[in-house]
Tab-separated table of C-alpha atoms in Angstrom:
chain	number	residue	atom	x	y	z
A	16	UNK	CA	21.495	-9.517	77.250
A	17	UNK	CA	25.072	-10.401	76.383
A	18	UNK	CA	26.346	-8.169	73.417
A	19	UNK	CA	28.995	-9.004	70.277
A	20	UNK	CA	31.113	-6.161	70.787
A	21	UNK	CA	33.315	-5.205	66.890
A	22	UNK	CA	35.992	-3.142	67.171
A	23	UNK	CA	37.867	-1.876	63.936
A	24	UNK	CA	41.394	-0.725	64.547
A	25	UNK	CA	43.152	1.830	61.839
A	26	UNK	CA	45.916	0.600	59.845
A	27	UNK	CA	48.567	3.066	60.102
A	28	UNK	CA	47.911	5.768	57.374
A	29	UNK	CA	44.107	5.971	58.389
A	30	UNK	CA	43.091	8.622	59.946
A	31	UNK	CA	42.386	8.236	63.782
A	32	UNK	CA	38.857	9.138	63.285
A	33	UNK	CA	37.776	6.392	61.144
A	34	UNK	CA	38.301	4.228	64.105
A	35	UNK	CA	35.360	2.997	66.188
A	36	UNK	CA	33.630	0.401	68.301
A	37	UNK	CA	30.140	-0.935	68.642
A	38	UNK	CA	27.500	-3.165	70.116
A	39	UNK	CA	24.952	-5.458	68.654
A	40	UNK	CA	21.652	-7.088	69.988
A	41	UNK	CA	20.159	-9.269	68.362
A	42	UNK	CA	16.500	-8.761	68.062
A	43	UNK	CA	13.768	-9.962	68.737
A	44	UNK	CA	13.127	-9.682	72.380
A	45	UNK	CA	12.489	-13.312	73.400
A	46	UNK	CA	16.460	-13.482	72.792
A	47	UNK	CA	16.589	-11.561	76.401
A	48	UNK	CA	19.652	-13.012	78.833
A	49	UNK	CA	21.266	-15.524	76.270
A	50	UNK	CA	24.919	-14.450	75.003
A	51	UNK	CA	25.763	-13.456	71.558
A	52	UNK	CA	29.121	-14.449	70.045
A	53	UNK	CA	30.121	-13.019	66.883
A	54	UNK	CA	32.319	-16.084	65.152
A	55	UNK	CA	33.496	-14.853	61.387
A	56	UNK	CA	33.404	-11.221	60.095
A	57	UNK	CA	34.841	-10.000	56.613
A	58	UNK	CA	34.984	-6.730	54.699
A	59	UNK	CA	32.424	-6.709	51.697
A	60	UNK	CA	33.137	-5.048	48.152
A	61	UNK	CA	30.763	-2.100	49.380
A	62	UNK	CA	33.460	-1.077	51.732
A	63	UNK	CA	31.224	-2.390	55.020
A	64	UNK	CA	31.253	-5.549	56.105
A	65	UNK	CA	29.359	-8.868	57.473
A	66	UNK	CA	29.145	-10.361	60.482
A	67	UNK	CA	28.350	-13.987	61.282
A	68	UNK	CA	27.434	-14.064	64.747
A	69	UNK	CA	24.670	-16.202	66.674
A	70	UNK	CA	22.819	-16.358	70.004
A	71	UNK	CA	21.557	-18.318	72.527
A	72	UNK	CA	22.052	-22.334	73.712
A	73	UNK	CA	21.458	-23.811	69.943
A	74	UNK	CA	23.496	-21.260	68.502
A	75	UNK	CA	20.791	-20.204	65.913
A	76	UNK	CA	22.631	-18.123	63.285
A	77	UNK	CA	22.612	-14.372	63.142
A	78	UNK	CA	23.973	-12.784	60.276
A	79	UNK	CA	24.323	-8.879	60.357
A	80	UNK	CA	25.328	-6.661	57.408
A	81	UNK	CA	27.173	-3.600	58.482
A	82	UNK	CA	27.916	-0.300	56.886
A	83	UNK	CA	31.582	1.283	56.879
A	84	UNK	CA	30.845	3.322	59.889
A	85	UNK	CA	29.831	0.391	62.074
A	86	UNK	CA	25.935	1.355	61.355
A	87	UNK	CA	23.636	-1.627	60.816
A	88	UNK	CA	22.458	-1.928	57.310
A	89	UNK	CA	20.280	-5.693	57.495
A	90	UNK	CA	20.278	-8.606	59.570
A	91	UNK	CA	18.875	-11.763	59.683
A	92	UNK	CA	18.316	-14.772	61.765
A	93	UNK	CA	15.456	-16.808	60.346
A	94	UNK	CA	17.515	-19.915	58.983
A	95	UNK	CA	15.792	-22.704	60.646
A	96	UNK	CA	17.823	-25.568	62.252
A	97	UNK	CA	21.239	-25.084	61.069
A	98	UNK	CA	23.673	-24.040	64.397
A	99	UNK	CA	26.874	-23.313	65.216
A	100	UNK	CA	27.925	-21.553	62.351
A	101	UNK	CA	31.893	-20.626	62.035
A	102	UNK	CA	32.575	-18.823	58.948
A	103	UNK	CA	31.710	-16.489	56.192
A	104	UNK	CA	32.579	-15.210	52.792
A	105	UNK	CA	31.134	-12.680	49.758
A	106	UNK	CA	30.569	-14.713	47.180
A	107	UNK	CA	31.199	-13.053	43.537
A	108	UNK	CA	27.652	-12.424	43.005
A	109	UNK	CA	27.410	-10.242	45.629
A	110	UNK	CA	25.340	-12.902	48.035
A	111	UNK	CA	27.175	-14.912	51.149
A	112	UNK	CA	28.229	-18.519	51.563
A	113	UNK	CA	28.651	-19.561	55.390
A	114	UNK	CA	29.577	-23.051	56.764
A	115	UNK	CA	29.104	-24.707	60.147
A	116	UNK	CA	28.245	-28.090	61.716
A	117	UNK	CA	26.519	-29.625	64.751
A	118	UNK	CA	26.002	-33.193	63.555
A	119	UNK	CA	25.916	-32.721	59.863
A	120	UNK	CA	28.380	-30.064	58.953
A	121	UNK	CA	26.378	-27.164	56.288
A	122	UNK	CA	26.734	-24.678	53.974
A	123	UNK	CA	24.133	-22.226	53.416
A	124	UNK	CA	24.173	-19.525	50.278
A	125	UNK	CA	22.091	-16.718	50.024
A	126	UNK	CA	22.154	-13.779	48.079
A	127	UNK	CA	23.136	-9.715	49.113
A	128	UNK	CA	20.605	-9.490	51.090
A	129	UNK	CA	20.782	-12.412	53.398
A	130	UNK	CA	18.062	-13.975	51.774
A	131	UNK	CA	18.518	-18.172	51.183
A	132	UNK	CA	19.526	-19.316	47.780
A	133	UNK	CA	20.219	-22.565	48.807
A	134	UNK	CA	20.944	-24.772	51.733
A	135	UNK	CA	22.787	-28.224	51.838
A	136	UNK	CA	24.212	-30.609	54.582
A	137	UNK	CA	26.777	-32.535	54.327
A	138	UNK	CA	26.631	-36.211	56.011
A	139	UNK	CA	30.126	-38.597	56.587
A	140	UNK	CA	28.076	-41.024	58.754
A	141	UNK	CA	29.531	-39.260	61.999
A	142	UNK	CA	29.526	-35.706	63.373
A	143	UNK	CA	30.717	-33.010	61.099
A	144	UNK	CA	31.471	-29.553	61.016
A	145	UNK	CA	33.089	-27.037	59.155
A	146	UNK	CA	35.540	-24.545	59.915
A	147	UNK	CA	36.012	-22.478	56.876
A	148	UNK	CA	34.515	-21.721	53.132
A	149	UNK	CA	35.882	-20.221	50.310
A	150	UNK	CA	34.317	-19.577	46.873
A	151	UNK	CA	36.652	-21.400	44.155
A	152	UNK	CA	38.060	-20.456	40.762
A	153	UNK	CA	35.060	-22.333	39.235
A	154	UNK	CA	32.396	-20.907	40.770
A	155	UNK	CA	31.770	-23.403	43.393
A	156	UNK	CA	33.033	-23.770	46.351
A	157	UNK	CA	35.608	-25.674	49.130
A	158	UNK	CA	34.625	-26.037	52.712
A	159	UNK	CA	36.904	-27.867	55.261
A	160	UNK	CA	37.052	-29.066	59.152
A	161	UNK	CA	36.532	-32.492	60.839
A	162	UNK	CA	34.497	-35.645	60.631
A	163	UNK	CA	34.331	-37.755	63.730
A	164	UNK	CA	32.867	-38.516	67.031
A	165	UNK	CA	34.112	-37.969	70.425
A	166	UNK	CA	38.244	-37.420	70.540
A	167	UNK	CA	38.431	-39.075	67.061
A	168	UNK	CA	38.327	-37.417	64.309
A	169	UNK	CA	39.760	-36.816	60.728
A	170	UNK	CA	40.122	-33.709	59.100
A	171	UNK	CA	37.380	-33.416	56.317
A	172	UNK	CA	37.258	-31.743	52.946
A	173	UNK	CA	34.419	-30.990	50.278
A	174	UNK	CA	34.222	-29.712	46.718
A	175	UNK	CA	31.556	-28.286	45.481
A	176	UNK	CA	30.140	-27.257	42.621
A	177	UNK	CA	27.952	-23.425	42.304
A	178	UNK	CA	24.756	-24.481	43.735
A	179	UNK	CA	26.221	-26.589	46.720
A	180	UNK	CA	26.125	-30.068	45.228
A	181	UNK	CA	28.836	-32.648	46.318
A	182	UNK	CA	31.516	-32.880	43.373
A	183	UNK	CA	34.051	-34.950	45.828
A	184	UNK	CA	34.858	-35.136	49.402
A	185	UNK	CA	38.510	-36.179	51.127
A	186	UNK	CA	39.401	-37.030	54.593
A	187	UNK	CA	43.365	-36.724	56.062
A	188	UNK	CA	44.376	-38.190	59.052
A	189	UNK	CA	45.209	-41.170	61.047
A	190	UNK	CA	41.508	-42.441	61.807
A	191	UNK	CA	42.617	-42.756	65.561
A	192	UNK	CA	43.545	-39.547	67.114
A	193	UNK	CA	41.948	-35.884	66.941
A	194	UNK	CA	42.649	-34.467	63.334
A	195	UNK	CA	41.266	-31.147	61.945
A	196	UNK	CA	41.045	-28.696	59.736
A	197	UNK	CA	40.540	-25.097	60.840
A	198	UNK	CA	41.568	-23.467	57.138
A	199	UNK	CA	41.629	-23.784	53.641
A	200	UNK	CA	42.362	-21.479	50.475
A	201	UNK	CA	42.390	-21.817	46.857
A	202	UNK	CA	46.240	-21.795	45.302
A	203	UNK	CA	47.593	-20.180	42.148
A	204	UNK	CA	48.233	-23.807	40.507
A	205	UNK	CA	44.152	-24.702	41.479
A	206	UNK	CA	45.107	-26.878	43.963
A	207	UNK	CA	44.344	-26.364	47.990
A	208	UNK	CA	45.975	-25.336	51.117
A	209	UNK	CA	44.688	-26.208	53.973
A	210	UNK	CA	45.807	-25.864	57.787
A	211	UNK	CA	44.719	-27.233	60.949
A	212	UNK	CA	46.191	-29.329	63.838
A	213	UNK	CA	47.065	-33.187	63.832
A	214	UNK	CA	47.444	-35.387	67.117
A	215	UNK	CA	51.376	-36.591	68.040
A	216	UNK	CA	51.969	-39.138	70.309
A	217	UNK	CA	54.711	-37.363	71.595
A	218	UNK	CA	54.350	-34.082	71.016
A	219	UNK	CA	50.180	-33.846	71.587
A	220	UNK	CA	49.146	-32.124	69.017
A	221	UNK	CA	51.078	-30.439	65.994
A	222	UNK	CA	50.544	-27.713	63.408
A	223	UNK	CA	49.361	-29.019	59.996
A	224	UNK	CA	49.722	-28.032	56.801
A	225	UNK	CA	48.248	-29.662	53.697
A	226	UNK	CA	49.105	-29.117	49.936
A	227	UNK	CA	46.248	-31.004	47.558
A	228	UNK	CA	46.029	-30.402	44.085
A	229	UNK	CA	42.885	-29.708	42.151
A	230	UNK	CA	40.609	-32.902	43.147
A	231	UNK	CA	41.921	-32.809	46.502
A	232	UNK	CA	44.771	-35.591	46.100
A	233	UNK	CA	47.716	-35.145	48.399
A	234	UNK	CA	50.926	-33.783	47.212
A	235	UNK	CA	52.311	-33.306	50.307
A	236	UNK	CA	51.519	-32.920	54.090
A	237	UNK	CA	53.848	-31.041	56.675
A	238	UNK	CA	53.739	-30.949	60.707
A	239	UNK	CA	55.296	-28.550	62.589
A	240	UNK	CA	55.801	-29.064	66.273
A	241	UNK	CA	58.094	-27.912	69.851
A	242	UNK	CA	58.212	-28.226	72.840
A	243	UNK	CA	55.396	-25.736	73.898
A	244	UNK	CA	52.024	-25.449	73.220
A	245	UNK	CA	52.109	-24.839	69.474
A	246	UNK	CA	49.993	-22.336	68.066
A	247	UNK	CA	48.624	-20.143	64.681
A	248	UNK	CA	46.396	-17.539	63.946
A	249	UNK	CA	44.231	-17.668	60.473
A	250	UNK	CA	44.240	-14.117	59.553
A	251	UNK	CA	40.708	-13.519	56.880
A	252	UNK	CA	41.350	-16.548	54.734
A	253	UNK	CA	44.814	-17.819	55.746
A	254	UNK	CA	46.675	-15.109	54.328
A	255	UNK	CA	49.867	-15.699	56.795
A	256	UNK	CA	50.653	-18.502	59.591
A	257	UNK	CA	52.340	-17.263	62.698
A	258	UNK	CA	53.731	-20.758	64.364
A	259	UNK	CA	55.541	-20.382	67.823
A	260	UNK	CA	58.311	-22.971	68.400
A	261	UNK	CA	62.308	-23.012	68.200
A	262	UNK	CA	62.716	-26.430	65.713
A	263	UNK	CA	60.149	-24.455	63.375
C-alpha cells in the first residue's frame, strides 16, 4: 500500500523535539495496493490537526483527525460518492466543512467527529470543482474553483448560507480559455479575495487576483505575469502570495 507521509517542521523557538514524521494507512484492508494522497491539512483549536486525504482510483475521501503528537485520534471514510476532495477547514462549531468536485463540485459539513451534518452539490450545467472553503463572517460559507469542460473553463464562486444552501453564485473569466480559482478568503470590509490563474494569449497563463465585495460583485481584478513560468504558493488560507517574475 502507498502511504500519506505528514511531516511537521518546528518553527524556530520550538523545541527540536516536538518535531516528527509519520505514516498513515487507510483502513480497511480491501484498500491494499491503491495510493493514498493526503490533499488539505490544517491545525484544529485542540492543538492537533485534520487531514483530508483519500485513496484509491475514485478518490473516495478519507478524513483523519490527528492528535498534536502525530497520533491518530478518528478517521473516517464512509461518505458515499463524493471524490476528489481538495480542501478543509474547522468550522466554529467545532465540526469540518470540506469541498471538492468531479462533475458536480461539493461541500460536505459534518460535525467534530467526522460525522455528516449535511451534504450538498453544486451543479453549473458543466463540470465543477472546488478548490478551497472557508467559513464566513455570517456563519455560512464561500467555496471557489472552476466551472467548465475540457480546456474551458471559468473560475466559479458560491455563497452560502450555514446549512449549505445556495445564497448566490458568480463566475469570472473570459468563457473561452482555462480560468480558475485555486483560493479564496474572507476580507476585513466583508468582501472576498480570491486567487487563481487566468489564460493570456501571450503570456499562457497569468497569476490572478480578484477583489469582490460582499455579494461577490467585482471591484477589481489584477493579473500578474513574466516571462517565465509564473507561479504562487497558497499558504493555509491565502495568508501570503509568493509570485516569481521581474515586471511583478
Amino acid at each position: 500500500m502507498k502511504k500519506i507521509l505528514l511531516i511537521l517542521l518546528c518553527l524556530p523557538l520550538v523545541v527540536l523535539s516536538q518535531s516528527w514524521q509519520k505514516s498513515y494507512d487507510i483502513t480497511p484492508s480491501f484498500f491494499d495496493n491503491v495510493p493514498d494522497i493526503g490533499h488539505s491539512i490544517k491545525e484544529t483549536s485542540d492543538g492537533g490537526y485534520i487531514l483530508l486525504s483519500s485513496t484509491g482510483g475514485t478518490q473516495q475521501i478519507w478524513i483523519v483527525k490527528i492528535q498534536s503528537n502525530g497520533n491518530i485520534q478518528w478517521e473516517k471514510n464512509n461518505y458515499g460518492s463524493f471524490f476528489s476532495p481538495t480542501d478543509i477547514q474547522q468550522s466554529s462549531d467545532g465540526g469540518y466543512v470540506f469541498c471538492g468536485g468531479y462533475d458536480d463540485a461539493w461541500l460536505i459539513k459534518t460535525d467534530m467527529f467526522g460525522n455528516v451534518t449535511w451534504n450538498n452539490t453544486y451543479d453549473n450545467l458543466a463540470n465543477e470543482r472546488f478548490y478551497s472553503v472557508k467559513q464566513t463572517l455570517d456563519g455560512g460559507y464561500v467555496a471557489c474553483g472552476r466551472t467548465g469542460n475540457g480546456s474551458v473553463t471559468d473560475a466559479y464562486v458560491i455563497k452560502t448560507d450555514i446549512n449549505g444552501d445556495t445564497l448566490w453564485t458568480r463566475t469570472f473569466g473570459s468563457s473561452t480559455y482555462f480560468d480558475v480559482t485555486h483560493s479564496i478568503l474572507q476580507s476585513s470590509d466583508g468582501g472576498y479575495a480570491i486567487c487563481g490563474t487566468i489564460d493570456n494569449p501571450v503570456t499562457d497563463q497569468d497569476v490572478w487576483l480578484i477583489k469582490t465585495d460582499m455579494y461577490g460583485d467585482t471591484i477589481w481584478t489584477k493579473s500578474y505575469n513574466s516571462v517565465d513560468t509564473v507561479t504562487f504558493w497558497d499558504t493555509q488560507g491565502w495568508h501570503t502570495i509568493a509570485v516569481h517574475g521581474s515586471d511583478i
